[in-house]
Short mmCIF file of C-alpha atoms in Angstrom, two decimals:
data_model
loop_
_atom_site.label_atom_id
_atom_site.label_comp_id
_atom_site.label_asym_id
_atom_site.label_seq_id
_atom_site.Cartn_x
_atom_site.Cartn_y
_atom_site.Cartn_z
CA MET A 882 -45.24 48.15 -12.08
CA LYS A 883 -44.36 47.61 -7.66
CA ILE A 884 -41.10 48.12 -6.90
CA ILE A 885 -39.23 47.79 -3.02
CA LEU A 886 -35.91 48.31 -2.70
CA SER A 887 -33.90 46.40 0.24
CA GLY A 888 -31.81 48.22 1.11
CA TYR A 889 -31.10 52.16 0.33
CA GLY A 890 -27.39 53.04 0.58
CA ARG A 891 -25.61 53.97 -2.74
CA MET A 892 -26.19 52.26 -4.69
CA GLY A 893 -29.88 51.76 -3.67
CA ARG A 894 -30.39 55.83 -4.08
CA MET A 895 -29.11 55.06 -7.35
CA ILE A 896 -31.43 52.95 -8.09
CA GLU A 897 -33.90 55.61 -7.34
CA GLY A 898 -34.12 58.55 -9.09
CA ILE A 899 -33.63 55.66 -12.10
CA LEU A 900 -37.90 54.27 -10.98
CA ASN A 901 -38.35 57.81 -10.34
CA GLU A 902 -37.23 58.89 -14.30
CA LYS A 903 -38.82 56.18 -15.86
CA GLY A 904 -41.92 56.76 -13.33
CA ILE A 905 -41.96 53.29 -11.92
CA GLU A 906 -43.28 53.67 -8.88
CA ILE A 907 -41.89 52.59 -5.49
CA VAL A 908 -43.69 50.95 -2.47
CA ASP A 909 -40.96 51.22 0.29
CA ARG A 910 -37.23 51.66 1.01
CA SER A 911 -36.85 49.24 3.54
CA GLU A 912 -33.55 48.09 5.42
CA ASP A 913 -35.68 45.20 7.27
CA ILE A 914 -36.91 43.93 4.10
CA CYS A 915 -38.76 40.56 6.62
CA SER A 916 -40.51 43.61 8.73
CA THR A 917 -42.61 43.77 4.57
CA ASP A 918 -46.10 43.61 4.89
CA PRO A 919 -46.40 39.48 2.55
CA GLU A 920 -49.61 41.04 0.43
CA ILE A 921 -48.07 44.23 -0.33
CA ALA A 922 -44.82 41.85 -0.87
CA LYS A 923 -46.86 39.70 -2.91
CA GLU A 924 -47.95 42.93 -5.72
CA CYS A 925 -43.40 43.81 -6.26
CA VAL A 926 -40.87 43.49 -7.33
CA CYS A 927 -37.67 43.21 -5.20
CA ILE A 928 -34.61 44.90 -6.31
CA ASP A 929 -32.14 43.57 -3.35
CA PHE A 930 -28.00 45.59 -3.12
CA THR A 931 -27.63 44.60 1.13
CA PHE A 932 -25.49 42.96 2.35
CA PRO A 933 -23.81 38.69 2.14
CA GLU A 934 -25.48 38.70 5.27
CA SER A 935 -28.02 40.55 5.29
CA PHE A 936 -29.57 38.54 2.45
CA ARG A 937 -28.54 35.11 3.68
CA LYS A 938 -30.77 35.78 6.48
CA ASN A 939 -33.55 37.72 4.42
CA TYR A 940 -34.21 35.55 1.59
CA LYS A 941 -36.47 32.12 2.56
CA PHE A 942 -38.92 35.41 3.30
CA LEU A 943 -37.96 36.79 0.40
CA ALA A 944 -38.97 33.39 -1.91
CA ALA A 945 -42.02 33.58 -0.29
CA ASN A 946 -43.11 36.43 0.20
CA PHE A 947 -42.28 38.42 -3.28
CA LYS A 948 -43.20 38.56 -7.02
CA ALA A 949 -39.84 38.45 -8.30
CA VAL A 950 -36.48 39.57 -7.22
CA VAL A 951 -33.56 41.38 -8.62
CA LEU A 952 -30.71 39.88 -6.97
CA GLY A 953 -27.91 42.52 -6.51
CA THR A 954 -26.25 41.67 -3.55
CA THR A 955 -23.03 39.26 -3.61
CA GLY A 956 -20.91 37.27 -1.18
CA TRP A 957 -23.28 34.11 -1.19
CA TYR A 958 -22.39 31.64 -4.34
CA ASP A 959 -20.84 29.16 -1.39
CA ILE A 960 -24.69 28.63 -1.06
CA LYS A 961 -26.08 29.27 -4.04
CA ASP A 962 -27.33 25.67 -4.48
CA GLU A 963 -30.15 25.62 -1.73
CA ILE A 964 -30.74 29.79 -2.68
CA PHE A 965 -32.06 28.03 -5.15
CA ALA A 966 -33.61 25.58 -4.56
CA GLU A 967 -36.01 27.43 -2.04
CA PHE A 968 -37.50 29.81 -5.22
CA GLU A 969 -37.66 27.29 -7.40
CA LYS A 970 -39.43 25.49 -4.69
CA GLN A 971 -41.81 29.10 -3.66
CA GLY A 972 -42.52 29.26 -7.38
CA THR A 973 -41.13 33.14 -7.43
CA PRO A 974 -38.22 34.50 -10.03
CA LEU A 975 -34.77 35.50 -9.57
CA VAL A 976 -33.12 37.31 -10.98
CA TRP A 977 -29.11 37.42 -10.19
CA ALA A 978 -25.92 38.73 -11.62
CA SER A 979 -22.44 39.20 -10.00
CA ASN A 980 -22.62 42.75 -11.47
CA PHE A 981 -26.12 44.26 -13.61
CA SER A 982 -23.78 46.77 -15.87
CA ILE A 983 -24.38 45.97 -19.51
CA GLY A 984 -21.76 46.64 -20.57
CA VAL A 985 -19.79 44.21 -17.81
CA ASN A 986 -22.08 41.68 -19.16
CA VAL A 987 -20.37 41.94 -22.66
CA LEU A 988 -17.47 41.23 -20.92
CA PHE A 989 -18.13 38.47 -19.96
CA ALA A 990 -19.78 37.15 -22.84
CA ALA A 991 -16.48 38.19 -24.71
CA VAL A 992 -13.93 36.06 -22.43
CA ASP A 993 -15.48 34.04 -22.38
CA LYS A 994 -14.99 33.80 -26.66
CA ILE A 995 -12.19 34.53 -26.38
CA SER A 996 -11.10 31.72 -23.78
CA SER A 997 -12.28 29.33 -25.30
CA LEU A 998 -9.93 29.87 -28.41
CA LEU A 999 -7.03 29.75 -26.79
CA GLY A 1000 -8.17 26.77 -24.70
CA LYS A 1001 -8.18 25.11 -28.26
CA THR A 1002 -4.74 26.42 -29.54
CA GLY A 1003 -2.27 26.50 -25.64
CA GLY A 1004 0.29 28.43 -25.38
CA TYR A 1005 -1.47 31.59 -24.04
CA ASP A 1006 -1.17 31.60 -18.98
CA PRO A 1007 -4.37 33.75 -18.28
CA TYR A 1008 -4.36 36.70 -15.78
CA LEU A 1009 -7.01 39.12 -14.08
CA VAL A 1010 -7.90 41.64 -11.79
CA GLU A 1011 -9.99 43.38 -9.90
CA MET A 1012 -9.90 46.98 -8.79
CA HIS A 1013 -12.49 48.97 -6.56
CA HIS A 1014 -13.56 51.23 -3.74
CA ILE A 1015 -11.99 50.39 -0.20
CA HIS A 1016 -15.62 50.35 0.85
CA LYS A 1017 -16.67 46.62 -1.02
CA LEU A 1018 -16.61 43.39 1.39
CA ASP A 1019 -14.92 40.96 -0.81
CA ALA A 1020 -12.85 40.04 -2.74
CA PRO A 1021 -11.76 39.41 -5.38
CA SER A 1022 -15.89 41.09 -6.69
CA GLY A 1023 -18.58 38.76 -7.16
CA THR A 1024 -17.31 39.66 -11.78
CA GLY A 1025 -13.77 38.94 -10.87
CA ALA A 1026 -14.78 35.63 -9.63
CA SER A 1027 -17.68 35.58 -12.26
CA LEU A 1028 -15.26 36.62 -15.10
CA GLY A 1029 -12.45 33.55 -13.52
CA ARG A 1030 -15.22 30.94 -13.66
CA ILE A 1031 -15.22 31.80 -17.38
CA VAL A 1032 -11.83 30.94 -17.79
CA ASP A 1033 -11.06 28.49 -16.00
CA GLU A 1034 -13.46 26.40 -17.05
CA ASN A 1035 -12.29 27.01 -20.77
CA MET A 1036 -8.96 26.55 -20.33
CA GLY A 1037 -8.94 23.54 -18.54
CA GLY A 1038 -6.79 25.96 -15.58
CA LYS A 1039 -7.23 27.89 -11.64
CA VAL A 1040 -6.52 31.88 -13.02
CA GLU A 1041 -5.08 34.12 -10.81
CA ILE A 1042 -7.12 36.79 -9.27
CA GLN A 1043 -5.77 40.00 -8.57
CA SER A 1044 -7.80 42.10 -5.62
CA VAL A 1045 -7.35 45.79 -4.78
CA ARG A 1046 -8.75 48.00 -2.71
CA CYS A 1047 -8.26 51.24 -3.60
CA GLY A 1048 -9.97 54.63 -3.04
CA GLU A 1049 -13.74 54.97 -4.46
CA ILE A 1050 -12.70 53.44 -8.28
CA ALA A 1051 -16.18 52.58 -8.61
CA GLY A 1052 -14.94 49.33 -11.12
CA ILE A 1053 -11.91 47.97 -13.32
CA HIS A 1054 -11.74 44.36 -14.30
CA THR A 1055 -8.67 42.91 -16.58
CA VAL A 1056 -8.39 40.47 -17.46
CA GLY A 1057 -5.23 38.83 -20.30
CA PHE A 1058 -4.12 36.10 -21.62
CA GLU A 1059 0.17 36.06 -21.68
CA GLY A 1060 1.58 34.68 -24.09
CA HIS A 1061 5.55 33.56 -25.62
CA ALA A 1062 5.15 36.61 -28.01
CA ASP A 1063 1.82 37.88 -27.15
CA ARG A 1064 -0.30 39.36 -24.99
CA ILE A 1065 -4.28 40.17 -25.49
CA THR A 1066 -5.96 42.38 -21.80
CA ILE A 1067 -8.90 43.28 -22.79
CA THR A 1068 -10.36 46.01 -19.60
CA HIS A 1069 -14.20 46.94 -18.78
CA GLU A 1070 -14.23 50.31 -16.19
CA ALA A 1071 -16.83 51.96 -14.44
CA PHE A 1072 -17.23 55.32 -14.62
CA SER A 1073 -19.63 55.17 -10.91
CA ARG A 1074 -22.14 53.00 -10.06
CA GLU A 1075 -25.13 54.56 -12.32
CA GLY A 1076 -24.15 51.33 -15.30
CA PHE A 1077 -25.24 48.42 -12.27
CA ALA A 1078 -28.18 50.27 -11.06
CA ARG A 1079 -28.93 51.10 -15.09
CA GLY A 1080 -29.54 47.21 -15.61
CA ALA A 1081 -30.89 46.34 -12.48
CA VAL A 1082 -33.43 48.31 -13.22
CA GLU A 1083 -34.29 46.79 -16.34
CA ALA A 1084 -33.43 43.36 -15.18
CA ALA A 1085 -37.01 44.40 -12.79
CA ILE A 1086 -38.90 44.83 -15.28
CA ARG A 1087 -37.99 42.14 -16.91
CA ALA A 1088 -39.21 40.04 -13.30
CA ASP A 1089 -41.40 41.71 -13.40
CA LYS A 1090 -43.02 39.52 -16.57
CA LEU A 1091 -41.17 36.24 -16.51
CA GLU A 1092 -42.40 33.29 -15.61
CA PRO A 1093 -40.80 31.29 -12.02
CA GLY A 1094 -37.26 30.23 -12.55
CA ILE A 1095 -34.10 31.13 -11.43
CA TYR A 1096 -32.52 33.70 -14.98
CA GLU A 1097 -29.25 34.85 -14.95
CA PHE A 1098 -29.03 38.53 -16.28
CA LYS A 1099 -26.83 37.86 -19.30
CA ASP A 1100 -28.66 35.31 -20.10
CA LEU A 1101 -31.98 37.49 -20.81
CA ILE A 1102 -29.62 40.96 -22.34
CA LEU A 1103 -27.40 37.74 -24.93
CA LYS A 1104 -30.01 36.16 -26.68
#
């Protein structure tokens, strides 16, 4: 398989290291993905870790030209329907996630189960705290928003999300359920960006063989 990296910041460089470790060919590292030759793009999976405004400008080119796309950029969910429709129209597989860490995707499944049970029993109020480095632009984080949606759907309310931006925190997400007599908390802490990068590479390996469609990463790995 062949990879083109869209965005070559800290995540892009970490993904590059893992691709090299696995012996996967990197065709290009691009800060301007729309300048890619379409003849080259059609043979490549694009891994996109850019900025929300960049992806909003680029998604039609990605959908029209690449073999498949792995999308790690967040901050575009308000136009999710039109983005998904574009990839479906072009017949290009899209693997997306608010967080590609395997551990975080297990967290999603655990919070889904816990909040579903507590939604049925009643008597608990949920809360959510997400903490990241000072360079992160979106708040709440994509992962925090995803966790919030899971809790809201299962407990019929609007969970409050607290966002903290401090230092170089890679990512800490805590979901709590406060009862009259006890408290349940579940936390995932990333030690570095490596977990996100390894998950994105795993997604690209799978995307290379997928039929056209929209795939959320957790559905590929937790079946």
